[in-house]
Amino acid sequence: MTTSALYLGLYDPWNIALSYQDVFKRFQVWRLITNFFFLGPFSPFFAIRLIMIARYGVLLERGPFDKRTADYVWMLMFGALSLLVMAAIPFLWTPFMAGSLVFMIVYVWSREFPNAQISIYGVVTLKGFYLPWALLALDLIFGASLMEDIIGMVAGHLYYFLTVLHPLAGGKYVLKTPLWVHKLVAYWGEGIQVNSPVQRDPSAGVAFRGRSYRLDGNRARTTTAPSEQNQTDNSARQPNSGEGVAFRGKSYRLSGH
C-alpha cells in the first residue's frame, strides 16, 4: 500500500523515513514505525522482498511458530527494536528498514530449517542454512546496498542466539515473550498461542452482536387473556405438522412393495 501510494504521488517518502533528529527534536515519533512499512519503489528488488515475506514468513508461522502467534509477533517486535538500536550508529543508519526486517525473517528461517533444499532461480540448489548468504551475494552482484541485509542478519542471529542457542548451552531463557504481547494478541483475537497466560477475549474479532430470530418468527410478544394463553400453550405443545418439513409422503423399504 505504501509503495502504491508513492507511485500515485500521494506522499513524500521522506515524511515516513527514519530520522532520529526529527524524532527527538520535532517529536515525529511515527518515524520509528512507518519506516518498516516501505520496501522501496516498484522494482525487481521490491518483488523479491515480497516473495521472501510470503514464503519464508509464512513457513515460519506455520512451522516453528505454529500456534505461537504471540511469540511470532514478539520476534518481529524484537527484530524491529534491534534494528532501531543499530540504526542509531551513524554508519549503520538506513532511512527505511523494512528490507532489514525481511532479511531477519529469512535468517531465522535458515537456522530453523538448515537442511531444507532451496533452488535460486532454478540455477543453483543449496541448503537452507546458506540462503541468506546467497541472497547477500546476489545483492552484491546486482549492485544493491548490502548494509540493510547485513544488519538484518545480525538482528536475526541475535534473536536466534537468545532464544535457541543460549538456552541449549545451559543459559537462561532471557527473551521470554512479555505479558503485554500476549494481552495484545488476545485482544485482537487473531491466531493461537498455546499455554498463553492470557485468556482470549471471546468478543475479539466480532463485528456485530445482537439477537437472532427465525425468518418466520415474531420479535414482539403480545399480552393475551388467560383463556387465550391456555389455548396458545396447548397449541404450542402440539408439533406443527408442516413446520420444517421439505417433503411428505409414504415411505417404503427398498425390498418392500
Short mmCIF file of C-alpha atoms in Angstrom, two decimals:
data_model
loop_
_atom_site.label_atom_id
_atom_site.label_comp_id
_atom_site.label_asym_id
_atom_site.label_seq_id
_atom_site.Cartn_x
_atom_site.Cartn_y
_atom_site.Cartn_z
CA MET A 1 0.00 0.00 0.00
CA THR A 2 2.80 2.45 0.83
CA THR A 3 4.58 1.70 -2.44
CA SER A 4 1.36 2.08 -4.43
CA ALA A 5 0.63 5.39 -2.68
CA LEU A 6 4.14 6.57 -3.58
CA TYR A 7 3.59 5.54 -7.19
CA LEU A 8 0.42 7.67 -7.23
CA GLY A 9 2.29 10.61 -5.73
CA LEU A 10 0.18 10.76 -2.58
CA TYR A 11 3.03 11.45 -0.14
CA ASP A 12 6.70 12.20 0.18
CA PRO A 13 8.62 9.08 1.32
CA TRP A 14 10.95 11.18 3.47
CA ASN A 15 7.99 12.00 5.70
CA ILE A 16 7.96 8.39 6.91
CA ALA A 17 11.72 7.71 6.80
CA LEU A 18 13.73 7.06 9.94
CA SER A 19 15.33 10.26 11.21
CA TYR A 20 16.36 10.43 14.84
CA GLN A 21 16.84 14.17 14.56
CA ASP A 22 13.17 14.61 13.62
CA VAL A 23 12.10 12.07 16.23
CA PHE A 24 13.78 13.80 19.18
CA LYS A 25 13.70 17.46 18.09
CA ARG A 26 10.34 17.59 16.31
CA PHE A 27 8.69 14.69 18.18
CA GLN A 28 7.85 12.86 14.94
CA VAL A 29 7.74 9.53 16.73
CA TRP A 30 5.78 7.85 13.95
CA ARG A 31 9.03 7.56 12.00
CA LEU A 32 10.11 4.78 14.38
CA ILE A 33 7.29 2.62 12.98
CA THR A 34 6.48 3.89 9.49
CA ASN A 35 9.97 3.24 8.13
CA PHE A 36 9.27 -0.51 8.44
CA PHE A 37 6.32 -0.27 6.04
CA PHE A 38 8.18 0.87 2.96
CA LEU A 39 10.05 -1.65 0.82
CA GLY A 40 11.02 0.87 -1.82
CA PRO A 41 9.56 1.73 -5.22
CA PHE A 42 8.33 -0.90 -7.66
CA SER A 43 11.36 -2.81 -8.88
CA PRO A 44 12.72 -6.38 -9.08
CA PHE A 45 14.13 -5.95 -5.57
CA PHE A 46 10.68 -4.94 -4.32
CA ALA A 47 9.17 -8.10 -5.85
CA ILE A 48 11.89 -10.30 -4.36
CA ARG A 49 11.28 -8.86 -0.88
CA LEU A 50 7.56 -9.53 -1.18
CA ILE A 51 8.23 -13.12 -2.24
CA MET A 52 10.55 -13.57 0.73
CA ILE A 53 7.84 -12.38 3.11
CA ALA A 54 5.14 -14.53 1.51
CA ARG A 55 7.30 -17.65 1.50
CA TYR A 56 9.66 -17.66 4.46
CA GLY A 57 7.49 -15.59 6.78
CA VAL A 58 4.57 -17.94 6.22
CA LEU A 59 6.79 -21.03 6.59
CA LEU A 60 7.96 -19.75 9.96
CA GLU A 61 4.41 -19.02 11.03
CA ARG A 62 3.25 -22.50 10.05
CA GLY A 63 6.39 -24.26 11.28
CA PRO A 64 8.31 -23.33 14.46
CA PHE A 65 5.75 -20.66 15.37
CA ASP A 66 2.67 -22.76 14.72
CA LYS A 67 0.11 -21.98 17.46
CA ARG A 68 2.60 -19.44 18.85
CA THR A 69 1.20 -16.21 17.45
CA ALA A 70 2.33 -14.08 20.39
CA ASP A 71 5.87 -15.44 20.12
CA TYR A 72 5.90 -14.67 16.39
CA VAL A 73 4.73 -11.11 17.00
CA TRP A 74 7.37 -10.71 19.69
CA MET A 75 10.07 -11.94 17.30
CA LEU A 76 9.12 -9.20 14.81
CA MET A 77 9.00 -6.58 17.56
CA PHE A 78 12.37 -7.63 18.93
CA GLY A 79 13.84 -7.52 15.44
CA ALA A 80 12.45 -4.02 14.84
CA LEU A 81 13.80 -2.77 18.18
CA SER A 82 17.21 -4.29 17.48
CA LEU A 83 17.34 -2.62 14.08
CA LEU A 84 16.37 0.75 15.56
CA VAL A 85 19.18 0.48 18.09
CA MET A 86 21.71 -0.40 15.38
CA ALA A 87 20.43 2.44 13.21
CA ALA A 88 21.44 4.87 15.95
CA ILE A 89 25.06 4.21 14.90
CA PRO A 90 25.68 6.63 12.02
CA PHE A 91 27.39 4.23 9.60
CA LEU A 92 24.65 1.61 10.16
CA TRP A 93 21.76 4.00 9.56
CA THR A 94 19.36 3.46 6.68
CA PRO A 95 16.20 5.54 6.10
CA PHE A 96 13.95 2.51 5.59
CA MET A 97 14.48 -0.75 7.49
CA ALA A 98 11.74 -2.94 6.07
CA GLY A 99 14.29 -4.81 3.93
CA SER A 100 16.41 -5.46 7.02
CA LEU A 101 13.40 -6.89 8.86
CA VAL A 102 12.66 -9.16 5.89
CA PHE A 103 16.26 -10.35 5.92
CA MET A 104 15.96 -11.10 9.61
CA ILE A 105 12.96 -13.34 8.88
CA VAL A 106 14.95 -15.16 6.20
CA TYR A 107 17.90 -15.64 8.55
CA VAL A 108 15.74 -17.09 11.34
CA TRP A 109 14.13 -19.43 8.82
CA SER A 110 17.55 -20.58 7.60
CA ARG A 111 18.54 -21.51 11.15
CA GLU A 112 15.28 -23.32 11.80
CA PHE A 113 15.46 -25.27 8.52
CA PRO A 114 19.20 -25.60 7.82
CA ASN A 115 18.87 -28.75 5.72
CA ALA A 116 15.98 -27.65 3.51
CA GLN A 117 16.77 -27.70 -0.20
CA ILE A 118 16.42 -24.28 -1.83
CA SER A 119 16.62 -23.50 -5.54
CA ILE A 120 17.69 -20.00 -6.54
CA TYR A 121 16.22 -19.01 -9.90
CA GLY A 122 16.29 -22.68 -10.88
CA VAL A 123 20.05 -22.46 -11.38
CA VAL A 124 21.65 -23.19 -8.02
CA THR A 125 20.40 -25.59 -5.35
CA LEU A 126 21.70 -25.23 -1.83
CA LYS A 127 20.76 -25.91 1.77
CA GLY A 128 18.58 -23.50 3.68
CA PHE A 129 21.42 -22.60 6.03
CA TYR A 130 23.24 -20.82 3.19
CA LEU A 131 20.21 -18.95 1.82
CA PRO A 132 20.91 -15.55 3.49
CA TRP A 133 24.49 -15.62 2.27
CA ALA A 134 23.40 -16.49 -1.26
CA LEU A 135 20.91 -13.61 -1.27
CA LEU A 136 23.62 -11.34 0.06
CA ALA A 137 25.88 -12.37 -2.83
CA LEU A 138 23.09 -11.72 -5.33
CA ASP A 139 22.56 -8.21 -3.97
CA LEU A 140 26.29 -7.64 -4.33
CA ILE A 141 26.20 -8.78 -7.96
CA PHE A 142 23.17 -6.61 -8.74
CA GLY A 143 24.80 -3.57 -7.16
CA ALA A 144 22.34 -3.17 -4.30
CA SER A 145 23.30 -1.85 -0.88
CA LEU A 146 24.42 -4.60 1.49
CA MET A 147 24.07 -2.66 4.74
CA GLU A 148 20.37 -3.39 5.29
CA ASP A 149 20.95 -7.08 4.55
CA ILE A 150 23.85 -7.35 6.98
CA ILE A 151 22.14 -5.64 9.91
CA GLY A 152 19.06 -7.78 9.27
CA MET A 153 21.20 -10.91 9.56
CA VAL A 154 22.75 -9.53 12.77
CA ALA A 155 19.28 -8.95 14.27
CA GLY A 156 18.19 -12.44 13.23
CA HIS A 157 21.28 -14.06 14.74
CA LEU A 158 20.83 -12.12 17.97
CA TYR A 159 17.24 -13.37 18.27
CA TYR A 160 18.18 -16.97 17.43
CA PHE A 161 21.09 -16.91 19.87
CA LEU A 162 18.98 -15.62 22.77
CA THR A 163 16.03 -17.93 22.14
CA VAL A 164 17.69 -21.16 20.95
CA LEU A 165 21.48 -21.35 21.16
CA HIS A 166 21.96 -19.77 24.59
CA PRO A 167 19.27 -21.88 26.34
CA LEU A 168 20.60 -25.06 24.66
CA ALA A 169 24.05 -24.25 26.06
CA GLY A 170 22.60 -24.19 29.57
CA GLY A 171 21.95 -20.47 29.74
CA LYS A 172 18.84 -18.76 30.99
CA TYR A 173 15.99 -18.05 28.60
CA VAL A 174 16.04 -14.27 28.78
CA LEU A 175 13.87 -13.37 25.78
CA LYS A 176 10.52 -14.60 27.02
CA THR A 177 7.50 -13.08 25.31
CA PRO A 178 6.22 -10.25 27.55
CA LEU A 179 2.78 -10.46 29.09
CA TRP A 180 1.59 -7.34 27.30
CA VAL A 181 2.25 -9.01 23.93
CA HIS A 182 0.05 -11.94 24.98
CA LYS A 183 -2.65 -9.46 26.01
CA LEU A 184 -2.35 -7.65 22.70
CA VAL A 185 -2.75 -10.85 20.68
CA ALA A 186 -5.64 -11.97 22.88
CA TYR A 187 -7.33 -8.60 22.41
CA TRP A 188 -7.01 -8.84 18.63
CA GLY A 189 -8.41 -12.36 18.69
CA GLU A 190 -6.11 -13.44 15.85
CA GLY A 191 -4.03 -16.62 15.84
CA ILE A 192 -3.45 -19.18 18.58
CA GLN A 193 -0.97 -19.19 21.45
CA VAL A 194 -0.53 -22.46 23.34
CA ASN A 195 -0.01 -22.16 27.10
CA SER A 196 -0.86 -18.48 26.94
CA PRO A 197 -1.07 -16.74 30.35
CA VAL A 198 -3.94 -14.62 29.00
CA GLN A 199 -7.38 -15.90 28.10
CA ARG A 200 -8.60 -14.93 24.67
CA ASP A 201 -11.33 -12.30 24.57
CA PRO A 202 -14.50 -14.08 23.35
CA SER A 203 -15.75 -10.86 21.77
CA ALA A 204 -12.50 -10.21 19.87
CA GLY A 205 -12.87 -10.19 16.11
CA VAL A 206 -16.69 -9.93 16.24
CA ALA A 207 -18.03 -7.14 14.07
CA PHE A 208 -21.67 -7.35 15.21
CA ARG A 209 -23.52 -8.84 18.11
CA GLY A 210 -27.27 -8.97 18.53
CA ARG A 211 -30.29 -11.19 18.96
CA SER A 212 -31.18 -13.63 16.24
CA TYR A 213 -34.67 -14.53 15.07
CA ARG A 214 -36.12 -17.12 12.77
CA LEU A 215 -37.41 -15.79 9.47
CA ASP A 216 -40.95 -16.82 10.37
CA GLY A 217 -40.72 -15.72 14.00
CA ASN A 218 -42.14 -12.63 15.69
CA ARG A 219 -39.91 -10.25 17.54
CA ALA A 220 -42.53 -8.76 19.84
CA ARG A 221 -44.74 -10.75 22.19
CA THR A 222 -48.28 -9.55 22.88
CA THR A 223 -50.26 -9.94 26.08
CA THR A 224 -53.27 -12.27 25.78
CA ALA A 225 -56.14 -13.18 28.02
CA PRO A 226 -55.80 -16.25 30.29
CA SER A 227 -58.13 -18.36 28.14
CA GLU A 228 -56.31 -17.39 25.01
CA GLN A 229 -53.00 -18.04 26.75
CA ASN A 230 -54.04 -21.60 27.64
CA GLN A 231 -55.08 -22.26 24.09
CA THR A 232 -51.78 -20.90 22.89
CA ASP A 233 -49.84 -23.11 25.32
CA ASN A 234 -51.79 -26.20 24.28
CA SER A 235 -51.22 -25.49 20.62
CA ALA A 236 -47.53 -24.84 21.30
CA ARG A 237 -47.15 -28.33 22.79
CA GLN A 238 -48.51 -29.88 19.59
CA PRO A 239 -45.93 -30.05 16.81
CA ASN A 240 -46.73 -28.22 13.66
CA SER A 241 -47.33 -30.81 11.02
CA GLY A 242 -45.90 -28.67 8.27
CA GLU A 243 -43.07 -26.88 10.06
CA GLY A 244 -39.55 -27.54 8.86
CA VAL A 245 -40.61 -30.39 6.52
CA ALA A 246 -39.35 -30.24 2.98
CA PHE A 247 -41.21 -33.37 1.71
CA ARG A 248 -44.04 -35.55 2.97
CA GLY A 249 -45.20 -38.82 1.59
CA LYS A 250 -45.32 -42.54 2.21
CA SER A 251 -42.12 -44.40 2.86
CA TYR A 252 -41.25 -47.91 1.73
CA ARG A 253 -38.38 -50.25 2.39
CA LEU A 254 -36.19 -50.93 -0.59
CA SER A 255 -37.30 -54.58 -0.57
CA GLY A 256 -40.93 -53.79 0.15
CA HIS A 257 -43.89 -53.33 -2.24
#
